[in-house]
């Protein structure tokens, strides 16, 4: 792994003018800094083309927030992995908890999407994480094991797969697990992956859920945390950049 990966998930936010301005701001900082971390922007599908143009040549990477399991066909409203690749994406997020919740996506569907991403030459960022109820019941590790077993396809390698641990209760809430809890889950994920694929040590493991400038350095210093998946704070260039610099310190 070369440096940490800091990824911004814009979710359903951004119109053309503000999205392009935000992307340009980030791209300029990145290009000038010659940083030791990788940076990825995942804007909504409507902005991929414009954001791709705005970051062109800066070294900042482009990613989608979801893809369909099929490469093409009669699937109204969906976007396929080859379409994302065609727009210059290198990554795609699959199985985000908001998709699991809002769209009833189960592990099998997430695995098929990750496989579609791999077929298209994209790196799949596969999201997993427990709900508050599951954590309180002491089942966080079990849930992560189950989601890994179901959501990571056979096509996964250290080169085309990133795992994002995002406890559902930490997303958009301002709450974060203790560093000891993050360390425990990430160690567990690493061990589970080693049983599933060769080179598991090289699979980047991101932490996501209320990553902010004030907690980034601490979270990024946890063993087996190889970067961050950032939602809300990635919509502000200053905050996102501050988080990224926290990633660079590790
Ligand atoms: P948040 O979202 O940073 O706003 O908590 C993280 C995510 O959902 O990826």
Short mmCIF file of C-alpha atoms and ligand atoms in Angstrom, two decimals:
data_model
loop_
_atom_site.label_atom_id
_atom_site.label_comp_id
_atom_site.label_asym_id
_atom_site.label_seq_id
_atom_site.Cartn_x
_atom_site.Cartn_y
_atom_site.Cartn_z
CA UNK A 1 0.00 0.00 0.00
CA UNK A 2 1.39 3.38 -0.98
CA UNK A 3 0.17 5.93 1.54
CA UNK A 4 -3.31 6.28 2.90
CA UNK A 5 -6.48 6.78 0.85
CA UNK A 6 -8.84 9.59 1.74
CA UNK A 7 -12.15 9.32 -0.07
CA UNK A 8 -14.96 11.87 -0.14
CA UNK A 9 -18.49 10.55 -0.55
CA UNK A 10 -20.63 13.51 -1.53
CA UNK A 11 -23.81 11.39 -1.40
CA UNK A 12 -26.82 13.21 -2.97
CA UNK A 13 -25.26 16.65 -2.70
CA UNK A 14 -23.96 19.14 -5.21
CA UNK A 15 -25.19 20.97 -8.29
CA UNK A 16 -22.88 21.68 -11.19
CA UNK A 17 -21.49 25.05 -10.12
CA UNK A 18 -20.74 24.26 -6.46
CA UNK A 19 -19.61 20.69 -7.22
CA UNK A 20 -17.09 21.86 -9.81
CA UNK A 21 -15.87 24.67 -7.51
CA UNK A 22 -15.34 22.20 -4.65
CA UNK A 23 -13.54 19.73 -6.91
CA UNK A 24 -11.30 22.46 -8.34
CA UNK A 25 -10.42 23.70 -4.86
CA UNK A 26 -9.43 20.19 -3.72
CA UNK A 27 -7.56 19.44 -6.95
CA UNK A 28 -5.52 22.62 -6.66
CA UNK A 29 -4.50 21.87 -3.08
CA UNK A 30 -3.60 18.29 -3.97
CA UNK A 31 -1.58 19.19 -7.06
CA UNK A 32 0.38 21.86 -5.17
CA UNK A 33 1.06 19.73 -2.09
CA UNK A 34 2.68 16.67 -3.71
CA UNK A 35 1.14 14.60 -0.90
CA UNK A 36 1.95 11.09 0.32
CA UNK A 37 -1.72 10.05 0.37
CA UNK A 38 -4.19 9.22 -2.39
CA UNK A 39 -7.34 11.27 -2.68
CA UNK A 40 -10.63 10.18 -4.22
CA UNK A 41 -13.81 12.15 -4.92
CA UNK A 42 -17.12 10.31 -5.27
CA UNK A 43 -19.65 12.90 -6.44
CA UNK A 44 -23.20 12.02 -7.49
CA UNK A 45 -23.42 10.38 -10.95
CA UNK A 46 -24.75 13.62 -12.46
CA UNK A 47 -21.47 15.37 -11.63
CA UNK A 48 -18.95 12.69 -12.54
CA UNK A 49 -18.18 14.15 -15.94
CA UNK A 50 -17.81 17.74 -14.72
CA UNK A 51 -15.83 16.79 -11.61
CA UNK A 52 -13.64 14.51 -13.71
CA UNK A 53 -12.78 17.48 -15.93
CA UNK A 54 -12.19 19.72 -12.89
CA UNK A 55 -9.65 17.35 -11.31
CA UNK A 56 -8.00 16.24 -14.55
CA UNK A 57 -4.21 16.20 -14.27
CA UNK A 58 -4.19 16.88 -10.51
CA UNK A 59 -3.72 13.27 -9.39
CA UNK A 60 -7.04 13.27 -7.52
CA UNK A 61 -9.04 10.14 -8.34
CA UNK A 62 -12.70 9.86 -9.38
CA UNK A 63 -15.21 7.31 -8.13
CA UNK A 64 -18.89 6.43 -8.30
CA UNK A 65 -21.18 5.90 -5.30
CA UNK A 66 -22.85 2.75 -6.61
CA UNK A 67 -23.09 0.59 -9.73
CA UNK A 68 -25.47 -2.00 -11.12
CA UNK A 69 -24.50 -5.68 -11.12
CA UNK A 70 -25.10 -5.93 -14.88
CA UNK A 71 -22.87 -4.25 -17.45
CA UNK A 72 -25.82 -2.89 -19.48
CA UNK A 73 -29.45 -3.49 -20.24
CA UNK A 74 -33.01 -2.61 -19.32
CA UNK A 75 -32.45 -1.20 -15.80
CA UNK A 76 -34.07 2.22 -15.74
CA UNK A 77 -32.28 4.77 -13.61
CA UNK A 78 -29.19 2.69 -12.92
CA UNK A 79 -25.56 3.27 -13.78
CA UNK A 80 -23.22 0.42 -14.74
CA UNK A 81 -19.58 -0.11 -13.83
CA UNK A 82 -18.41 0.20 -17.47
CA UNK A 83 -20.23 3.57 -17.62
CA UNK A 84 -18.28 4.74 -14.57
CA UNK A 85 -15.01 3.50 -16.06
CA UNK A 86 -15.88 5.28 -19.30
CA UNK A 87 -16.09 8.58 -17.39
CA UNK A 88 -12.64 8.09 -15.89
CA UNK A 89 -13.58 6.52 -12.56
CA UNK A 90 -11.03 4.29 -10.89
CA UNK A 91 -13.21 3.34 -7.90
CA UNK A 92 -16.82 2.71 -6.98
CA UNK A 93 -18.42 2.46 -3.54
CA UNK A 94 -20.69 -0.56 -3.15
CA UNK A 95 -22.87 -1.67 -0.25
CA UNK A 96 -22.93 1.66 1.57
CA UNK A 97 -25.26 1.33 4.55
CA UNK A 98 -27.56 3.98 3.08
CA UNK A 99 -28.03 1.76 0.03
CA UNK A 100 -28.43 -1.32 2.19
CA UNK A 101 -31.10 0.54 4.20
CA UNK A 102 -32.83 2.67 1.54
CA UNK A 103 -32.74 0.11 -1.25
CA UNK A 104 -32.79 -3.16 0.64
CA UNK A 105 -29.42 -4.21 -0.75
CA UNK A 106 -28.35 -7.53 0.72
CA UNK A 107 -24.83 -8.95 0.82
CA UNK A 108 -25.40 -11.06 -2.30
CA UNK A 109 -26.36 -7.95 -4.30
CA UNK A 110 -23.33 -6.07 -2.96
CA UNK A 111 -21.05 -8.94 -3.96
CA UNK A 112 -22.51 -8.92 -7.50
CA UNK A 113 -21.92 -5.17 -7.74
CA UNK A 114 -18.33 -5.54 -6.56
CA UNK A 115 -17.83 -8.25 -9.15
CA UNK A 116 -19.24 -5.95 -11.85
CA UNK A 117 -16.79 -3.28 -10.70
CA UNK A 118 -13.90 -5.74 -11.01
CA UNK A 119 -15.01 -6.79 -14.50
CA UNK A 120 -14.89 -3.13 -15.53
CA UNK A 121 -11.40 -2.71 -14.10
CA UNK A 122 -12.59 -0.61 -11.15
CA UNK A 123 -11.58 -0.89 -7.52
CA UNK A 124 -14.62 -1.72 -5.39
CA UNK A 125 -14.88 0.01 -2.02
CA UNK A 126 -17.03 -2.50 -0.17
CA UNK A 127 -18.77 -1.02 2.90
CA UNK A 128 -19.62 -2.97 6.01
CA UNK A 129 -20.54 -2.05 9.56
CA UNK A 130 -22.90 -2.77 12.42
CA UNK A 131 -25.97 -0.88 13.65
CA UNK A 132 -26.14 0.52 17.17
CA UNK A 133 -28.43 -2.32 18.22
CA UNK A 134 -25.94 -4.86 16.93
CA UNK A 135 -23.03 -3.14 18.70
CA UNK A 136 -24.94 -2.96 21.97
CA UNK A 137 -25.74 -6.64 21.66
CA UNK A 138 -22.00 -7.36 21.35
CA UNK A 139 -22.39 -8.54 17.76
CA UNK A 140 -20.26 -5.98 15.88
CA UNK A 141 -17.54 -8.47 14.93
CA UNK A 142 -20.06 -11.14 13.92
CA UNK A 143 -21.92 -8.70 11.71
CA UNK A 144 -18.69 -7.63 10.01
CA UNK A 145 -17.71 -11.27 9.45
CA UNK A 146 -21.09 -12.04 7.93
CA UNK A 147 -21.03 -8.99 5.69
CA UNK A 148 -17.48 -9.73 4.54
CA UNK A 149 -18.37 -13.35 3.78
CA UNK A 150 -21.40 -12.28 1.76
CA UNK A 151 -20.24 -9.05 0.12
CA UNK A 152 -16.68 -9.78 -0.99
CA UNK A 153 -16.71 -11.69 -4.31
CA UNK A 154 -14.19 -14.31 -5.42
CA UNK A 155 -12.79 -11.79 -7.89
CA UNK A 156 -11.47 -9.64 -5.02
CA UNK A 157 -7.72 -9.05 -4.80
CA UNK A 158 -5.55 -6.58 -2.95
CA UNK A 159 -5.36 -4.57 -6.18
CA UNK A 160 -9.07 -4.18 -6.87
CA UNK A 161 -10.69 -4.10 -3.45
CA UNK A 162 -10.90 -1.71 -0.52
CA UNK A 163 -12.96 -2.45 2.59
CA UNK A 164 -14.61 0.45 4.41
CA UNK A 165 -15.67 -0.16 8.00
CA UNK A 166 -18.50 2.25 8.67
CA UNK A 167 -20.49 1.64 11.84
CA UNK A 168 -24.02 2.68 10.83
CA UNK A 169 -24.54 4.56 14.10
CA UNK A 170 -21.47 6.73 13.45
CA UNK A 171 -22.53 7.91 9.99
CA UNK A 172 -23.65 11.53 9.98
CA UNK A 173 -24.18 11.53 13.74
CA UNK A 174 -20.98 13.09 15.08
CA UNK A 175 -20.42 9.89 17.09
CA UNK A 176 -17.35 7.73 16.58
CA UNK A 177 -16.22 4.45 18.13
CA UNK A 178 -13.26 4.56 20.50
CA UNK A 179 -9.90 4.01 18.88
CA UNK A 180 -9.75 0.68 20.75
CA UNK A 181 -13.02 -0.39 19.13
CA UNK A 182 -11.84 0.71 15.68
CA UNK A 183 -8.58 -1.19 16.24
CA UNK A 184 -10.47 -4.32 17.28
CA UNK A 185 -12.77 -4.30 14.26
CA UNK A 186 -10.01 -3.52 11.76
CA UNK A 187 -7.81 -6.28 13.19
CA UNK A 188 -10.76 -8.62 12.86
CA UNK A 189 -11.44 -7.56 9.26
CA UNK A 190 -7.78 -8.12 8.37
CA UNK A 191 -7.87 -11.60 9.89
CA UNK A 192 -11.12 -12.50 8.13
CA UNK A 193 -9.75 -11.29 4.79
CA UNK A 194 -6.61 -13.40 5.23
CA UNK A 195 -8.81 -16.48 5.31
CA UNK A 196 -10.49 -15.41 2.07
CA UNK A 197 -7.86 -13.97 -0.26
CA UNK A 198 -4.14 -13.98 -0.73
CA UNK A 199 -2.35 -10.70 -0.11
CA UNK A 200 -4.99 -9.64 2.41
CA UNK A 201 -2.38 -7.59 4.24
CA UNK A 202 -2.29 -5.23 1.28
CA UNK A 203 -6.06 -4.64 1.09
CA UNK A 204 -6.66 -1.04 2.21
CA UNK A 205 -9.08 -0.82 5.14
CA UNK A 206 -10.83 2.54 5.50
CA UNK A 207 -12.64 3.84 8.53
CA UNK A 208 -15.80 5.89 7.87
CA UNK A 209 -18.39 7.57 10.07
CA UNK A 210 -18.16 11.16 11.35
CA UNK A 211 -14.51 11.61 10.39
CA UNK A 212 -13.74 15.31 11.04
CA UNK A 213 -10.61 17.47 11.11
CA UNK A 214 -10.61 17.15 14.91
CA UNK A 215 -10.53 13.34 15.05
CA UNK A 216 -8.80 12.39 11.79
CA UNK A 217 -5.23 12.17 13.10
CA UNK A 218 -6.30 9.96 16.02
CA UNK A 219 -8.45 7.66 13.86
CA UNK A 220 -5.82 7.42 11.13
CA UNK A 221 -3.13 6.41 13.61
CA UNK A 222 -5.04 3.26 14.60
CA UNK A 223 -3.29 0.07 13.37
CA UNK A 224 -4.85 -1.38 10.20
CA UNK A 225 -6.59 1.90 9.35
CA UNK A 226 -5.35 2.73 5.87
CA UNK A 227 -7.49 5.75 5.18
CA UNK A 228 -10.88 7.38 5.58
CA UNK A 229 -14.24 7.41 3.84
CA UNK A 230 -15.65 10.85 4.57
CA UNK A 231 -19.24 11.98 4.04
CA UNK A 232 -20.40 15.33 5.41
CA UNK A 233 -16.96 16.83 5.97
CA UNK A 234 -15.96 16.12 2.36
CA UNK A 235 -18.41 18.80 1.19
CA UNK A 236 -16.20 21.50 2.64
CA UNK A 237 -12.79 21.87 0.97
CA UNK A 238 -11.12 23.23 4.10
CA UNK A 239 -12.37 20.38 6.30
CA UNK A 240 -11.71 17.67 3.75
CA UNK A 241 -8.19 18.94 3.19
CA UNK A 242 -7.55 19.08 6.93
CA UNK A 243 -8.69 15.45 7.25
CA UNK A 244 -6.50 14.44 4.32
CA UNK A 245 -3.48 16.01 5.96
CA UNK A 246 -4.26 13.90 9.02
CA UNK A 247 -4.05 10.89 6.70
CA UNK A 248 -0.67 12.07 5.46
CA UNK A 249 0.74 12.12 8.97
CA UNK A 250 0.28 8.38 9.45
P1 LIG B 1 -20.17 10.94 7.47
O1 LIG B 1 -20.50 9.81 6.38
O2 LIG B 1 -18.72 11.28 7.33
O3 LIG B 1 -21.07 12.10 7.11
O4 LIG B 1 -20.49 10.36 8.81
C1 LIG B 1 -19.59 8.79 6.12
C2 LIG B 1 -20.13 7.90 5.04
O5 LIG B 1 -21.33 7.62 5.01
O6 LIG B 1 -19.36 7.44 4.17
#
